[in-house]
Amino acid sequence: MDNKNRPIGFFDSGVGGLSVLKEAIKIMPNEDYIYFGDSKNAPYGMKSVEEVRELTFKAVEFLLSKGVKGIAIACNTATSAAVADLRKVYPNLPLVGIEPALKPAVELNNKGDILIMATAMTLKEAKFKRLMEKYKDRASIIPVPCPGLMEFIEAGKFEGKEVEEYLLDKINTYKKGEIASIVLGCTHYPFIKETLVNIVGKDVEIIDGGLGTAKELRRRLNEKNLLTDSTNEGKINVINSSNKDEIIELSYRLLKG
Ligand code: DGL
Protein backbone atom coordinates (compact mmCIF):
# COMPACT_ATOMS: atom_id res chain seq x y z
CA MET A 1 0.00 0.00 0.00
CA ASP A 2 1.07 3.54 -0.75
CA ASN A 3 2.68 4.97 2.42
CA LYS A 4 0.23 7.88 2.42
CA ASN A 5 -2.78 5.63 2.62
CA ARG A 6 -1.68 3.55 5.57
CA PRO A 7 -3.68 4.02 8.79
CA ILE A 8 -2.76 6.27 11.72
CA GLY A 9 -2.25 4.54 15.07
CA PHE A 10 -3.74 5.80 18.31
CA PHE A 11 -2.93 4.51 21.76
CA ASP A 12 -4.24 5.00 25.30
CA SER A 13 -4.42 3.00 28.52
CA GLY A 14 -8.13 2.52 27.80
CA VAL A 15 -10.99 4.40 26.14
CA GLY A 16 -9.70 7.89 27.03
CA GLY A 17 -7.68 8.48 23.87
CA LEU A 18 -10.91 8.32 21.90
CA SER A 19 -11.46 11.93 23.00
CA VAL A 20 -8.34 12.80 20.98
CA LEU A 21 -9.21 10.50 18.08
CA LYS A 22 -12.56 12.31 17.80
CA GLU A 23 -10.73 15.59 17.23
CA ALA A 24 -8.41 13.95 14.69
CA ILE A 25 -11.38 12.58 12.73
CA LYS A 26 -12.89 16.09 12.62
CA ILE A 27 -9.80 17.59 10.98
CA MET A 28 -8.64 14.49 9.03
CA PRO A 29 -11.88 12.68 8.11
CA ASN A 30 -10.40 10.78 5.16
CA GLU A 31 -7.70 9.01 7.16
CA ASP A 32 -8.01 5.42 8.36
CA TYR A 33 -7.35 4.88 12.07
CA ILE A 34 -6.39 1.97 14.29
CA TYR A 35 -7.10 2.67 17.95
CA PHE A 36 -5.53 0.44 20.58
CA GLY A 37 -6.81 0.73 24.16
CA ASP A 38 -5.00 -1.20 26.86
CA SER A 39 -7.93 -1.49 29.28
CA LYS A 40 -6.67 -4.85 30.53
CA ASN A 41 -3.66 -3.11 32.11
CA ALA A 42 -5.41 0.14 33.09
CA PRO A 43 -5.21 2.33 35.06
CA TYR A 44 -1.70 3.40 34.12
CA GLY A 45 -1.74 6.35 36.50
CA MET A 46 -1.13 4.13 39.52
CA LYS A 47 1.68 2.04 38.00
CA SER A 48 5.43 2.62 38.11
CA VAL A 49 7.03 4.69 35.35
CA GLU A 50 8.99 1.61 34.20
CA GLU A 51 5.83 -0.47 33.86
CA VAL A 52 4.05 2.24 31.87
CA ARG A 53 7.10 2.73 29.66
CA GLU A 54 7.22 -0.99 28.91
CA LEU A 55 3.47 -1.19 28.16
CA THR A 56 3.71 1.89 25.91
CA PHE A 57 6.61 0.41 23.92
CA LYS A 58 4.62 -2.81 23.49
CA ALA A 59 1.59 -0.87 22.27
CA VAL A 60 3.72 1.09 19.79
CA GLU A 61 5.29 -2.14 18.48
CA PHE A 62 1.80 -3.62 18.12
CA LEU A 63 0.55 -0.61 16.14
CA LEU A 64 3.65 -0.66 13.93
CA SER A 65 3.02 -4.35 13.24
CA LYS A 66 -0.38 -3.27 11.88
CA GLY A 67 1.36 -0.99 9.37
CA VAL A 68 0.54 2.46 10.78
CA LYS A 69 2.28 5.50 9.23
CA GLY A 70 2.33 7.58 12.42
CA ILE A 71 1.28 7.29 16.04
CA ALA A 72 -0.52 9.46 18.60
CA ILE A 73 0.15 8.52 22.20
CA ALA A 74 -3.28 9.79 23.29
CA CYS A 75 -2.51 9.33 26.98
CA ASN A 76 -0.86 11.97 29.17
CA THR A 77 0.47 9.31 31.55
CA ALA A 78 2.09 7.18 28.82
CA THR A 79 3.47 10.33 27.18
CA SER A 80 5.19 11.46 30.35
CA ALA A 81 6.65 8.00 30.94
CA ALA A 82 7.77 7.05 27.44
CA VAL A 83 7.65 9.67 24.70
CA ALA A 84 11.25 10.85 25.02
CA ASP A 85 12.56 7.26 24.82
CA LEU A 86 10.22 6.43 21.95
CA ARG A 87 11.59 9.34 19.94
CA LYS A 88 15.11 7.97 20.44
CA VAL A 89 14.15 4.47 19.31
CA TYR A 90 11.93 5.62 16.40
CA PRO A 91 13.53 8.87 15.20
CA ASN A 92 11.81 8.79 11.80
CA LEU A 93 8.32 7.91 12.94
CA PRO A 94 5.75 10.74 13.05
CA LEU A 95 4.93 10.50 16.74
CA VAL A 96 2.95 12.86 18.95
CA GLY A 97 2.19 12.74 22.63
CA ILE A 98 -0.18 14.74 24.80
CA GLU A 99 0.44 16.85 27.86
CA PRO A 100 -1.89 18.97 30.03
CA ALA A 101 -2.93 22.04 28.01
CA LEU A 102 -1.52 24.57 30.46
CA LYS A 103 -0.46 27.17 27.87
CA PRO A 104 -3.99 28.02 26.63
CA ALA A 105 -5.21 28.12 30.24
CA VAL A 106 -2.51 30.63 31.20
CA GLU A 107 -3.14 32.69 28.07
CA LEU A 108 -6.80 33.14 29.01
CA ASN A 109 -5.44 35.42 31.73
CA ASN A 110 -8.48 34.70 33.91
CA LYS A 111 -8.23 35.75 37.54
CA GLY A 112 -7.83 32.88 39.99
CA ASP A 113 -6.34 29.39 40.16
CA ILE A 114 -5.78 27.04 37.26
CA LEU A 115 -6.63 23.50 38.37
CA ILE A 116 -4.88 20.69 36.50
CA MET A 117 -6.77 17.43 36.82
CA ALA A 118 -4.61 14.45 35.83
CA THR A 119 -3.25 11.14 37.05
CA ALA A 120 -0.80 11.09 39.93
CA MET A 121 1.96 9.92 37.58
CA THR A 122 1.47 12.69 35.02
CA LEU A 123 1.67 15.29 37.79
CA LYS A 124 4.77 13.72 39.36
CA GLU A 125 6.85 13.28 36.23
CA ALA A 126 9.63 15.57 34.97
CA LYS A 127 7.67 16.55 31.85
CA PHE A 128 4.94 18.20 33.93
CA LYS A 129 7.46 19.74 36.34
CA ARG A 130 9.10 21.48 33.37
CA LEU A 131 5.72 22.72 32.19
CA MET A 132 4.88 24.09 35.66
CA GLU A 133 8.27 25.76 35.86
CA LYS A 134 7.63 27.53 32.56
CA TYR A 135 4.32 29.07 33.67
CA LYS A 136 4.53 29.29 37.43
CA ASP A 137 5.34 33.00 37.46
CA ARG A 138 2.40 33.87 35.22
CA ALA A 139 -0.39 32.01 37.01
CA SER A 140 -1.39 30.17 40.14
CA ILE A 141 -1.35 26.52 39.05
CA ILE A 142 -2.73 23.78 41.26
CA PRO A 143 -2.17 20.11 40.35
CA VAL A 144 -5.20 17.97 41.30
CA PRO A 145 -4.43 14.24 41.11
CA CYS A 146 -7.60 12.24 40.39
CA PRO A 147 -7.03 8.58 41.23
CA GLY A 148 -10.15 6.55 40.52
CA LEU A 149 -11.70 8.95 38.02
CA MET A 150 -10.72 7.12 34.84
CA GLU A 151 -12.36 3.97 36.21
CA PHE A 152 -15.81 5.61 36.01
CA ILE A 153 -15.26 6.39 32.33
CA GLU A 154 -13.94 2.90 31.59
CA ALA A 155 -17.17 1.59 33.15
CA GLY A 156 -19.27 3.86 30.93
CA LYS A 157 -20.31 6.13 33.82
CA PHE A 158 -20.22 9.80 32.81
CA GLU A 159 -22.87 11.27 35.06
CA GLY A 160 -24.96 10.39 38.12
CA LYS A 161 -24.48 10.51 41.83
CA GLU A 162 -21.20 8.62 42.10
CA VAL A 163 -19.37 10.70 39.49
CA GLU A 164 -20.85 13.93 40.89
CA GLU A 165 -19.77 13.06 44.41
CA TYR A 166 -16.27 12.23 43.24
CA LEU A 167 -15.94 15.54 41.39
CA LEU A 168 -17.51 17.55 44.20
CA ASP A 169 -15.03 16.08 46.61
CA LYS A 170 -12.13 17.16 44.35
CA ILE A 171 -13.44 20.62 43.51
CA ASN A 172 -15.06 21.70 46.79
CA THR A 173 -11.64 22.29 48.31
CA TYR A 174 -11.29 25.29 45.99
CA LYS A 175 -13.55 28.31 46.26
CA LYS A 176 -15.91 28.54 43.31
CA GLY A 177 -15.26 32.16 42.41
CA GLU A 178 -11.52 31.62 42.60
CA ILE A 179 -11.13 28.96 39.91
CA ALA A 180 -9.84 30.60 36.71
CA SER A 181 -10.02 27.46 34.59
CA ILE A 182 -9.69 23.70 34.74
CA VAL A 183 -7.28 21.76 32.53
CA LEU A 184 -8.29 18.18 31.80
CA GLY A 185 -4.83 16.58 31.83
CA CYS A 186 -6.04 13.02 31.22
CA THR A 187 -7.66 11.99 27.98
CA HIS A 188 -10.46 10.15 29.78
CA TYR A 189 -11.77 13.30 31.47
CA PRO A 190 -13.36 15.13 28.50
CA PHE A 191 -16.04 12.44 28.67
CA ILE A 192 -17.21 13.75 32.08
CA LYS A 193 -16.93 17.41 31.06
CA GLU A 194 -20.69 18.03 31.17
CA THR A 195 -20.94 16.72 34.72
CA LEU A 196 -18.03 18.94 35.70
CA VAL A 197 -19.68 21.99 34.09
CA ASN A 198 -22.81 21.31 36.16
CA ILE A 199 -20.66 21.45 39.27
CA VAL A 200 -18.38 24.42 38.60
CA GLY A 201 -20.73 26.45 36.42
CA LYS A 202 -20.42 27.71 32.86
CA ASP A 203 -18.11 30.59 33.76
CA VAL A 204 -15.18 28.31 34.50
CA GLU A 205 -13.35 27.51 31.29
CA ILE A 206 -12.59 23.79 30.90
CA ILE A 207 -9.71 23.05 28.56
CA ASP A 208 -8.29 19.86 27.08
CA GLY A 209 -5.44 19.18 24.68
CA GLY A 210 -7.29 16.94 22.21
CA LEU A 211 -7.57 19.35 19.30
CA GLY A 212 -4.04 20.69 19.77
CA THR A 213 -2.66 17.15 19.67
CA ALA A 214 -4.69 16.28 16.56
CA LYS A 215 -3.36 19.41 14.81
CA GLU A 216 0.21 18.53 15.79
CA LEU A 217 -0.31 15.02 14.39
CA ARG A 218 -1.57 16.48 11.11
CA ARG A 219 1.41 18.84 10.96
CA ARG A 220 3.91 16.01 11.50
CA LEU A 221 2.31 13.77 8.89
CA ASN A 222 2.16 16.63 6.42
CA GLU A 223 5.83 17.41 7.03
CA LYS A 224 6.65 13.91 5.78
CA ASN A 225 4.10 14.10 2.99
CA LEU A 226 2.10 11.32 4.61
CA LEU A 227 -1.42 12.74 4.63
CA THR A 228 -3.84 10.58 2.66
CA ASP A 229 -4.96 11.54 -0.81
CA SER A 230 -8.21 9.60 -0.42
CA THR A 231 -11.44 11.56 -0.61
CA ASN A 232 -13.56 8.80 0.99
CA GLU A 233 -14.57 8.76 4.64
CA GLY A 234 -11.85 6.88 6.55
CA LYS A 235 -12.28 3.57 8.39
CA ILE A 236 -11.87 3.23 12.14
CA ASN A 237 -10.77 0.02 13.79
CA VAL A 238 -10.88 -0.19 17.60
CA ILE A 239 -8.83 -2.90 19.29
CA ASN A 240 -8.71 -3.40 23.05
CA SER A 241 -6.47 -5.66 25.14
CA SER A 242 -9.36 -6.54 27.48
CA ASN A 243 -11.17 -8.41 24.69
CA LYS A 244 -14.53 -7.59 26.30
CA ASP A 245 -17.38 -6.83 23.92
CA GLU A 246 -18.66 -4.09 26.24
CA ILE A 247 -15.45 -2.09 25.99
CA ILE A 248 -15.47 -2.24 22.18
CA GLU A 249 -19.14 -1.19 22.16
CA LEU A 250 -18.39 1.62 24.60
CA SER A 251 -15.50 2.76 22.40
CA TYR A 252 -17.62 3.12 19.27
CA ARG A 253 -20.35 4.82 21.34
CA LEU A 254 -17.83 7.37 22.65
CA LEU A 255 -16.64 8.09 19.13
CA LYS A 256 -20.16 8.78 17.95
CA GLY A 257 -21.38 10.76 20.96
N1 DGL B 1 -5.96 8.40 29.78
C1 DGL B 1 -4.78 8.45 30.56
C2 DGL B 1 -4.14 9.84 30.54
O1 DGL B 1 -4.38 10.63 29.64
C3 DGL B 1 -4.72 7.95 31.96
C4 DGL B 1 -5.63 6.98 32.55
C5 DGL B 1 -4.91 5.92 33.37
O2 DGL B 1 -4.63 6.13 34.55
O3 DGL B 1 -4.65 4.87 32.79
O4 DGL B 1 -3.39 10.17 31.39
mmCIF file of N, CA and C in Angstrom, residues 44-57 77-82 85 120-122 124-126:
data_model
loop_
_atom_site.group_PDB
_atom_site.id
_atom_site.type_symbol
_atom_site.label_atom_id
_atom_site.label_comp_id
_atom_site.label_asym_id
_atom_site.label_seq_id
_atom_site.Cartn_x
_atom_site.Cartn_y
_atom_site.Cartn_z
ATOM 1 N N TYR A 44 -3.142 3.199 34.167
ATOM 2 C CA TYR A 44 -1.697 3.400 34.115
ATOM 3 C C TYR A 44 -1.231 4.363 35.213
ATOM 4 N N GLY A 45 -2.118 5.275 35.577
ATOM 5 C CA GLY A 45 -1.743 6.352 36.495
ATOM 6 C C GLY A 45 -1.223 5.885 37.853
ATOM 7 N N MET A 46 -1.547 4.641 38.212
ATOM 8 C CA MET A 46 -1.130 4.131 39.523
ATOM 9 C C MET A 46 0.067 3.179 39.412
ATOM 10 N N LYS A 47 0.564 2.974 38.194
ATOM 11 C CA LYS A 47 1.680 2.044 37.999
ATOM 12 C C LYS A 47 3.022 2.766 38.133
ATOM 13 N N SER A 48 4.110 1.980 38.074
ATOM 14 C CA SER A 48 5.428 2.620 38.114
ATOM 15 C C SER A 48 5.750 3.134 36.711
ATOM 16 N N VAL A 49 6.643 4.110 36.648
ATOM 17 C CA VAL A 49 7.033 4.690 35.353
ATOM 18 C C VAL A 49 7.591 3.595 34.439
ATOM 19 N N GLU A 50 8.380 2.686 35.008
ATOM 20 C CA GLU A 50 8.993 1.611 34.203
ATOM 21 C C GLU A 50 7.914 0.729 33.585
ATOM 22 N N GLU A 51 6.912 0.381 34.381
ATOM 23 C CA GLU A 51 5.827 -0.466 33.863
ATOM 24 C C GLU A 51 5.101 0.224 32.703
ATOM 25 N N VAL A 52 4.790 1.505 32.908
ATOM 26 C CA VAL A 52 4.049 2.240 31.868
ATOM 27 C C VAL A 52 4.910 2.382 30.615
ATOM 28 N N ARG A 53 6.210 2.603 30.811
ATOM 29 C CA ARG A 53 7.102 2.733 29.656
ATOM 30 C C ARG A 53 7.088 1.424 28.848
ATOM 31 N N GLU A 54 7.192 0.322 29.572
ATOM 32 C CA GLU A 54 7.219 -0.985 28.908
ATOM 33 C C GLU A 54 5.905 -1.251 28.149
ATOM 34 N N LEU A 55 4.778 -0.969 28.805
ATOM 35 C CA LEU A 55 3.469 -1.185 28.157
ATOM 36 C C LEU A 55 3.320 -0.289 26.933
ATOM 37 N N THR A 56 3.831 0.942 27.033
ATOM 38 C CA THR A 56 3.715 1.885 25.914
ATOM 39 C C THR A 56 4.566 1.411 24.731
ATOM 40 N N PHE A 57 5.770 0.945 25.001
ATOM 41 C CA PHE A 57 6.610 0.409 23.924
ATOM 42 C C PHE A 57 5.923 -0.774 23.246
ATOM 43 N N THR A 77 -0.369 10.115 30.647
ATOM 44 C CA THR A 77 0.473 9.315 31.545
ATOM 45 C C THR A 77 1.547 8.577 30.742
ATOM 46 N N ALA A 78 1.138 7.911 29.662
ATOM 47 C CA ALA A 78 2.093 7.180 28.822
ATOM 48 C C ALA A 78 3.071 8.147 28.156
ATOM 49 N N THR A 79 2.584 9.327 27.786
ATOM 50 C CA THR A 79 3.473 10.330 27.176
ATOM 51 C C THR A 79 4.564 10.717 28.167
ATOM 52 N N SER A 80 4.163 11.006 29.399
ATOM 53 C CA SER A 80 5.188 11.462 30.346
ATOM 54 C C SER A 80 6.182 10.347 30.663
ATOM 55 N N ALA A 81 5.744 9.098 30.601
ATOM 56 C CA ALA A 81 6.654 8.000 30.938
ATOM 57 C C ALA A 81 7.540 7.582 29.770
ATOM 58 N N ALA A 82 7.058 7.738 28.531
ATOM 59 C CA ALA A 82 7.766 7.053 27.439
ATOM 60 C C ALA A 82 8.101 7.863 26.200
ATOM 61 N N ASP A 85 11.846 8.487 25.228
ATOM 62 C CA ASP A 85 12.557 7.259 24.825
ATOM 63 C C ASP A 85 12.066 6.749 23.482
ATOM 64 N N ALA A 120 -1.890 10.793 39.004
ATOM 65 C CA ALA A 120 -0.797 11.090 39.935
ATOM 66 C C ALA A 120 0.539 11.019 39.195
ATOM 67 N N MET A 121 0.669 10.064 38.267
ATOM 68 C CA MET A 121 1.957 9.922 37.585
ATOM 69 C C MET A 121 2.255 11.113 36.679
ATOM 70 N N THR A 122 1.270 11.531 35.905
ATOM 71 C CA THR A 122 1.474 12.692 35.023
ATOM 72 C C THR A 122 1.973 13.883 35.836
ATOM 73 N N LYS A 124 3.499 13.953 38.650
ATOM 74 C CA LYS A 124 4.771 13.720 39.358
ATOM 75 C C LYS A 124 5.973 13.750 38.429
ATOM 76 N N GLU A 125 5.734 13.468 37.156
ATOM 77 C CA GLU A 125 6.851 13.280 36.232
ATOM 78 C C GLU A 125 7.545 14.579 35.806
ATOM 79 N N ALA A 126 8.788 14.425 35.334
ATOM 80 C CA ALA A 126 9.628 15.569 34.970
ATOM 81 C C ALA A 126 8.989 16.441 33.885
#
